[in-house]
Amino acid sequence: DTGVSQDPRHKITKRGQNVTFRCDPISEHNRLYWYRQTLGQGPEFLTYFQNEAQLEKSRLLSDRFSAERPKGSFSTLEIQRTEQGDSAMYLCASSLSTGTGSAEAFFGQGTRLTVV
Amino acid sequence: AQSVSQHNHHVILSEAASLELGCNYSYGGTVNLFWYVQYPGQHLQLLLKYFSGDPLVKGIKGFEAEFIKSKFSFNLRKPSVQWSDTAEYFCAVNGGVSGTYKYIFGTGTRLKVLA
């Protein structure tokens, strides 16, 4: 299966620690997205890349969050000085852009973060 | 702000009942529309999508959706649900006048089908 892969699947961390998540998109996909999902809510947009360029970042995203996609392939999402409110499922998705921008996103299994 | 509304948060149906889940969006301009499903313990999967053309689109597992531009709606339907359709359903949109490629999701509808 060459779907979107996320690592780790689960992460428990103490408040104040830094965490980093990795996402490997479908290999030919040039767009990569990060979302956050909490119980009873839909996925909330965090940021997205086209190749290595970060094109949009949610205004809800604090400066403790940073994402990179250095070579236009895998991406990392880092959360510094974690807070209990950061506990959520972090989802990665990828898509293949077309001239019209119409494409579906393929999602990974997610990384469940618990901050204690 | 661009938004997607799903008015049914929880739906309980018996097997063989018909299903319609509402989705409304607040975008202007040309949009792309999606329905995703999340089965218990699994990742989000695409059910169906609308980019252009026939406003009635058919997806996997017998689902269909109708795009009504004048109502800014993209409701999901299935004539006869099965127990295996128990899942959470999310409507999503991208595009619009700003041409954004990010996907905006609704809050989801949790469907439970009773055997």
XYZ file of C-alpha atoms in Angstrom:
231
model
C 0.000 0.000 0.000
C 1.550 3.315 -1.041
C -0.872 5.563 0.824
C -0.040 8.455 3.123
C 2.069 7.299 6.041
C 2.368 9.035 9.408
C 4.746 8.359 12.248
C 4.343 7.878 15.127
C 0.754 6.700 15.407
C 0.576 7.663 19.068
C 2.588 10.074 21.177
C 2.255 10.803 24.873
C 4.299 13.715 26.103
C 4.590 15.874 29.176
C 3.454 19.444 29.062
C 6.266 21.730 27.978
C 8.077 19.149 25.866
C 8.628 19.439 22.134
C 7.242 16.846 19.739
C 7.801 16.181 16.055
C 5.615 14.205 13.697
C 6.490 12.917 10.265
C 4.338 12.478 7.177
C 5.250 10.630 3.993
C 2.780 11.518 1.242
C 1.883 9.465 -1.795
C 5.055 9.653 -3.842
C 3.891 11.615 -6.880
C 1.725 14.058 -4.907
C 2.990 17.615 -4.835
C 0.601 19.070 -2.257
C 0.791 18.135 1.388
C -1.575 19.222 4.133
C -1.621 19.134 7.908
C -4.871 19.093 9.850
C -5.842 18.729 13.484
C -8.951 16.870 14.626
C -10.499 16.755 18.056
C -13.370 14.597 19.227
C -16.668 15.551 17.661
C -15.124 18.009 15.236
C -14.124 17.955 11.609
C -10.509 18.235 10.525
C -9.200 21.763 11.141
C -6.740 23.126 8.588
C -3.251 23.940 9.870
C -1.021 24.437 6.845
C -0.213 23.198 3.375
C 2.730 22.906 1.001
C 3.069 22.786 -2.716
C 6.329 20.983 -3.287
C 8.675 22.515 -0.702
C 6.887 25.873 -0.474
C 4.570 26.489 2.462
C 1.728 28.328 0.766
C -0.769 28.842 3.547
C -0.808 28.690 7.298
C -3.872 28.944 9.490
C -4.161 32.094 11.576
C -5.224 29.809 14.402
C -1.793 28.228 14.386
C 0.350 29.619 17.167
C 4.053 30.267 16.711
C 4.739 27.116 18.715
C 3.803 25.134 15.607
C 6.129 24.829 12.645
C 6.081 22.627 9.601
C 8.665 21.866 6.967
C 8.849 19.984 3.737
C 12.511 20.446 2.849
C 12.792 18.451 -0.340
C 9.193 18.475 -1.428
C 8.695 14.907 -0.281
C 8.131 14.073 3.406
C 7.061 16.705 5.894
C 7.503 17.272 9.617
C 5.250 19.094 12.042
C 6.854 20.284 15.259
C 5.048 21.536 18.315
C 7.201 23.326 20.846
C 6.375 23.700 24.535
C 3.308 21.496 24.267
C 0.158 22.397 26.177
C -2.753 20.193 27.189
C -4.883 21.941 24.583
C -2.608 20.526 21.888
C -3.963 17.039 22.574
C -5.624 15.962 19.344
C -5.279 13.780 16.280
C -2.887 15.309 13.761
C -3.713 14.339 10.202
C -1.606 14.547 7.102
C -3.021 14.470 3.599
C -1.638 14.753 0.105
C -3.000 15.505 -3.325
C -1.819 15.809 -6.894
C -2.419 19.298 -8.228
C -3.926 19.823 -11.645
C -4.246 22.935 -13.751
C -7.716 23.593 -12.377
C -6.767 22.843 -8.801
C -9.398 20.130 -8.607
C -8.151 17.094 -6.779
C -9.083 14.981 -3.828
C -6.940 14.678 -0.742
C -5.754 11.319 0.543
C -5.394 11.086 4.298
C -3.064 9.179 6.533
C -4.019 7.334 9.717
C -3.018 10.267 11.858
C -0.831 10.772 14.930
C -2.706 10.900 18.189
C -1.024 13.309 20.604
C -1.780 13.235 24.313
C -0.220 15.931 26.469
C -0.205 15.073 30.172
C -15.194 33.533 6.420
C -15.493 30.432 4.303
C -17.351 27.689 6.123
C -19.110 24.374 5.717
C -22.205 23.484 7.724
C -23.492 20.031 8.462
C -26.723 20.371 10.347
C -27.231 16.747 11.354
C -24.719 15.917 14.050
C -26.072 12.509 14.990
C -28.345 10.307 12.916
C -29.711 6.914 13.894
C -31.390 4.751 11.278
C -32.542 1.194 10.928
C -31.132 -0.961 8.153
C -32.809 -0.390 4.774
C -33.891 3.122 5.716
C -33.022 5.952 3.351
C -30.350 8.463 4.258
C -29.896 12.122 3.478
C -27.192 14.197 5.148
C -27.167 17.924 4.637
C -24.163 20.039 3.682
C -24.134 23.763 2.976
C -21.139 25.931 2.206
C -20.541 29.668 2.214
C -18.094 30.046 -0.663
C -18.531 32.250 -3.674
C -17.299 31.246 -7.089
C -16.407 27.845 -8.434
C -15.957 25.220 -5.769
C -14.938 21.592 -5.547
C -17.053 19.490 -3.213
C -16.300 16.282 -1.381
C -17.797 13.783 1.012
C -15.415 11.776 3.167
C -16.223 8.894 5.481
C -14.389 7.759 8.586
C -15.191 4.247 9.776
C -14.401 3.450 13.403
C -10.646 3.225 13.860
C -9.877 4.018 10.239
C -8.604 7.006 8.326
C -10.682 9.420 6.269
C -11.654 7.986 2.906
C -13.205 9.689 -0.084
C -16.805 8.735 -0.785
C -17.401 10.993 -3.745
C -16.417 14.304 -5.285
C -17.837 17.007 -7.529
C -15.656 19.200 -9.711
C -17.907 20.116 -12.638
C -20.503 18.704 -15.005
C -23.474 16.601 -13.941
C -24.527 17.895 -10.507
C -25.628 14.413 -9.460
C -22.542 12.424 -8.631
C -22.268 8.803 -7.663
C -19.675 7.474 -5.304
C -18.650 4.232 -3.725
C -20.906 1.885 -1.766
C -24.121 3.188 -3.324
C -23.780 6.768 -2.119
C -24.668 9.760 -4.263
C -24.744 13.509 -3.786
C -26.424 16.389 -5.554
C -24.835 19.788 -6.045
C -27.428 22.565 -6.022
C -25.561 25.772 -6.773
C -28.475 28.081 -5.994
C -28.756 26.602 -2.516
C -25.002 26.261 -1.890
C -25.732 22.662 -0.969
C -24.184 19.247 -1.573
C -26.363 16.731 0.228
C -25.367 13.086 0.541
C -27.925 10.367 -0.065
C -28.224 6.610 0.025
C -31.510 4.825 -0.722
C -30.981 1.938 1.671
C -28.378 1.977 4.446
C -26.594 -1.047 5.851
C -25.182 -1.716 9.290
C -21.702 -1.349 7.761
C -22.460 2.296 6.915
C -22.090 3.169 10.586
C -19.400 5.839 10.477
C -18.768 9.560 10.622
C -19.367 11.542 7.439
C -17.661 14.811 6.568
C -18.465 17.290 3.853
C -15.538 19.334 2.514
C -15.021 22.182 0.082
C -12.102 23.868 -1.631
C -11.683 26.481 -4.329
C -13.989 29.462 -4.340
C -13.198 33.050 -5.298
C -9.930 33.007 -3.365
C -8.836 29.932 -5.263
C -7.586 28.260 -2.137
C -6.437 24.684 -2.336
C -7.011 23.953 1.320
C -9.989 21.770 2.154
C -12.501 23.152 4.617
C -14.450 20.501 6.494
C -17.778 20.506 8.245
C -18.098 19.261 11.809
C -19.281 15.860 10.646
C -22.366 13.691 11.040
C -22.151 10.572 13.116
C -24.367 7.888 11.599
C -25.421 4.808 13.481
C -27.281 2.100 11.627
C -29.166 -0.392 13.740
C -29.221 -3.986 12.537
